[in-house]
Amino acid sequence: MKYKDILDKYPFPQKVKEEINAELERLNVNKTKAKKVVERCFEAYLKNLVEPGEAAGIVAAQSIGEPGTQMTMRTFHYAGVAEIDVTLGLPRLIEIMDVRKNPSTPMMTIRLKDEYAKNRDKAREVANRIEATYVTDIAEILTDIVNMRIIIKPDTHAMERKQLTLEEIKKKLEKNLKVEVEEEEGNLVIQIKEPSYKTLMNTFDKLKKTVLVGIKEIRRVIIRKEDDEYVLYTEGSNLKKVMKIKGVDFTRTTTNNIYEIYEVLGIEAARNAVINEAKSTLEEQGLEVDDRHIMLVADAMTSDGELRQVGRHGVAGEKRSILARAAFEMTVNNLLDAAVRGDVDKLNGITENIIVGQPIKLGTGDVELISKIGKNLI
């Protein structure tokens, strides 16, 4: 860094130092002017720091909660992707804060490695390996009750599109259903050994649910061209299995299921996912919330290495203060349980002090001054 000696005199974060240095280098400022600029930057930096005793948590909650009242409550069509619905607005924000294990519209954005990203046919190959293909997608299934057998009539066009052969389908069915499959005049036949209508229908139901190729959780894959590469969008999500698919660039592949990210990639990745998902949900509605407020909430949700929701089963429900827990939800239960255990509330927080009518320990209330007044001052 050209201006390192000037910048090192001020306690800026490293990222801020790098940004100031880059801008000074771009403008090619001399040392005297650089000193003045850095001094002014430091003044601005100090003004933006949180003051001691500031209610950072309440400000963050208010900053996210207030725009939340102006959000829509509908499920929207995903912009530019045909027939994929995705939950946006307030329901999505609630899903993020509750860290739902099963979001209402799970979805993945899959980016491909260079050799697959530029070629549509190769991108289609990867899509076929990911999208769940059922027997009903590529064939007609008929039941022959008289001869106690099931006849599968394949659709050659559908098989070509999914890049499947009759032999591959036969092997897959034999492996999954553990029955013998015979080939007759281009059709596949499953003969039921015992003359039982119930066995026939059970086999028929299993056959309809059999996934021949792809990942069961991913119902549909759509290919879109973005800039100069093809990107896959999926309806449904399974990050662990998708990462193993040949041709997928897993370093740039994302899902909107935060809990799945936590299980597969760990707590730091989950923290980033909470921030990114909350930011994009708010921005999509045209609402501006400072990143630091969202980061504070994400930190509170992930601070102990586990992914916790904001509600009564997570951050709010684990407060040490009995009165703060009771003020949030389940008032009677919280007070009764605390009374049975003989718990003591130290009244250290904000909520509990407001309840009992004491000054809160924030701002001027955080400072206790004792002054000795002399006779001559009265």
PDB file of N, CA, C and O in Angstrom, residues 74-76 85-93 95 103-106 256 281:
ATOM      1  N   ARG A  74     -47.850 -12.274  -0.694  1.00  0.00           N
ATOM      2  CA  ARG A  74     -48.222 -13.257  -1.721  1.00  0.00           C
ATOM      3  C   ARG A  74     -47.033 -14.107  -2.139  1.00  0.00           C
ATOM      4  O   ARG A  74     -45.888 -13.756  -1.891  1.00  0.00           O
ATOM      5  N   THR A  75     -47.345 -15.228  -2.820  1.00  0.00           N
ATOM      6  CA  THR A  75     -46.299 -16.037  -3.443  1.00  0.00           C
ATOM      7  C   THR A  75     -46.172 -15.550  -4.878  1.00  0.00           C
ATOM      8  O   THR A  75     -47.165 -15.494  -5.603  1.00  0.00           O
ATOM      9  N   PHE A  76     -44.967 -15.180  -5.271  1.00  0.00           N
ATOM     10  CA  PHE A  76     -44.769 -14.569  -6.591  1.00  0.00           C
ATOM     11  C   PHE A  76     -44.228 -15.554  -7.596  1.00  0.00           C
ATOM     12  O   PHE A  76     -43.600 -16.542  -7.242  1.00  0.00           O
ATOM     13  N   ASP A  85     -42.786 -20.989  -8.991  1.00  0.00           N
ATOM     14  CA  ASP A  85     -43.276 -20.052  -7.983  1.00  0.00           C
ATOM     15  C   ASP A  85     -42.309 -20.053  -6.814  1.00  0.00           C
ATOM     16  O   ASP A  85     -41.809 -21.096  -6.412  1.00  0.00           O
ATOM     17  N   VAL A  86     -42.077 -18.877  -6.250  1.00  0.00           N
ATOM     18  CA  VAL A  86     -41.176 -18.791  -5.103  1.00  0.00           C
ATOM     19  C   VAL A  86     -41.771 -17.820  -4.090  1.00  0.00           C
ATOM     20  O   VAL A  86     -42.334 -16.796  -4.461  1.00  0.00           O
ATOM     21  N   THR A  87     -41.706 -18.188  -2.812  1.00  0.00           N
ATOM     22  CA  THR A  87     -42.262 -17.350  -1.753  1.00  0.00           C
ATOM     23  C   THR A  87     -41.377 -16.129  -1.549  1.00  0.00           C
ATOM     24  O   THR A  87     -40.173 -16.263  -1.355  1.00  0.00           O
ATOM     25  N   LEU A  88     -41.997 -14.950  -1.589  1.00  0.00           N
ATOM     26  CA  LEU A  88     -41.266 -13.698  -1.371  1.00  0.00           C
ATOM     27  C   LEU A  88     -42.015 -12.871  -0.333  1.00  0.00           C
ATOM     28  O   LEU A  88     -43.041 -13.289   0.187  1.00  0.00           O
ATOM     29  N   GLY A  89     -41.467 -11.694  -0.037  1.00  0.00           N
ATOM     30  CA  GLY A  89     -42.154 -10.791   0.874  1.00  0.00           C
ATOM     31  C   GLY A  89     -42.124 -11.264   2.313  1.00  0.00           C
ATOM     32  O   GLY A  89     -41.205 -11.966   2.738  1.00  0.00           O
ATOM     33  N   LEU A  90     -43.164 -10.899   3.068  1.00  0.00           N
ATOM     34  CA  LEU A  90     -43.203 -11.193   4.504  1.00  0.00           C
ATOM     35  C   LEU A  90     -43.151 -12.684   4.831  1.00  0.00           C
ATOM     36  O   LEU A  90     -42.397 -13.094   5.720  1.00  0.00           O
ATOM     37  N   PRO A  91     -43.915 -13.553   4.125  1.00  0.00           N
ATOM     38  CA  PRO A  91     -43.828 -14.987   4.446  1.00  0.00           C
ATOM     39  C   PRO A  91     -42.397 -15.524   4.322  1.00  0.00           C
ATOM     40  O   PRO A  91     -41.970 -16.347   5.114  1.00  0.00           O
ATOM     41  N   ARG A  92     -41.653 -15.031   3.327  1.00  0.00           N
ATOM     42  CA  ARG A  92     -40.264 -15.486   3.143  1.00  0.00           C
ATOM     43  C   ARG A  92     -39.370 -14.984   4.276  1.00  0.00           C
ATOM     44  O   ARG A  92     -38.516 -15.717   4.777  1.00  0.00           O
ATOM     45  N   LEU A  93     -39.572 -13.723   4.691  1.00  0.00           N
ATOM     46  CA  LEU A  93     -38.778 -13.166   5.791  1.00  0.00           C
ATOM     47  C   LEU A  93     -39.026 -13.952   7.078  1.00  0.00           C
ATOM     48  O   LEU A  93     -38.099 -14.241   7.833  1.00  0.00           O
ATOM     49  N   GLU A  95     -39.969 -17.110   7.209  1.00  0.00           N
ATOM     50  CA  GLU A  95     -39.294 -18.403   6.998  1.00  0.00           C
ATOM     51  C   GLU A  95     -37.812 -18.320   7.349  1.00  0.00           C
ATOM     52  O   GLU A  95     -37.262 -19.237   7.958  1.00  0.00           O
ATOM     53  N   PRO A 103     -38.798 -25.164   3.782  1.00  0.00           N
ATOM     54  CA  PRO A 103     -39.404 -23.940   3.261  1.00  0.00           C
ATOM     55  C   PRO A 103     -40.511 -24.256   2.265  1.00  0.00           C
ATOM     56  O   PRO A 103     -40.512 -25.332   1.657  1.00  0.00           O
ATOM     57  N   SER A 104     -41.468 -23.325   2.120  1.00  0.00           N
ATOM     58  CA  SER A 104     -42.641 -23.615   1.283  1.00  0.00           C
ATOM     59  C   SER A 104     -42.294 -23.788  -0.195  1.00  0.00           C
ATOM     60  O   SER A 104     -42.912 -24.583  -0.885  1.00  0.00           O
ATOM     61  N   THR A 105     -41.303 -23.050  -0.687  1.00  0.00           N
ATOM     62  CA  THR A 105     -40.896 -23.229  -2.090  1.00  0.00           C
ATOM     63  C   THR A 105     -39.373 -23.370  -2.170  1.00  0.00           C
ATOM     64  O   THR A 105     -38.671 -22.415  -2.505  1.00  0.00           O
ATOM     65  N   PRO A 106     -38.840 -24.571  -1.846  1.00  0.00           N
ATOM     66  CA  PRO A 106     -37.386 -24.756  -1.948  1.00  0.00           C
ATOM     67  C   PRO A 106     -36.935 -24.648  -3.401  1.00  0.00           C
ATOM     68  O   PRO A 106     -37.633 -25.101  -4.305  1.00  0.00           O
ATOM     69  N   ASN A 256     -32.099 -21.920  -1.452  1.00  0.00           N
ATOM     70  CA  ASN A 256     -32.751 -20.982  -0.527  1.00  0.00           C
ATOM     71  C   ASN A 256     -33.157 -21.675   0.779  1.00  0.00           C
ATOM     72  O   ASN A 256     -33.802 -21.078   1.634  1.00  0.00           O
ATOM     73  N   THR A 281     -34.532 -10.597  -0.014  1.00  0.00           N
ATOM     74  CA  THR A 281     -35.988 -10.536   0.190  1.00  0.00           C
ATOM     75  C   THR A 281     -36.442  -9.095   0.386  1.00  0.00           C
ATOM     76  O   THR A 281     -37.443  -8.664  -0.181  1.00  0.00           O
TER      77      THR A 281
END
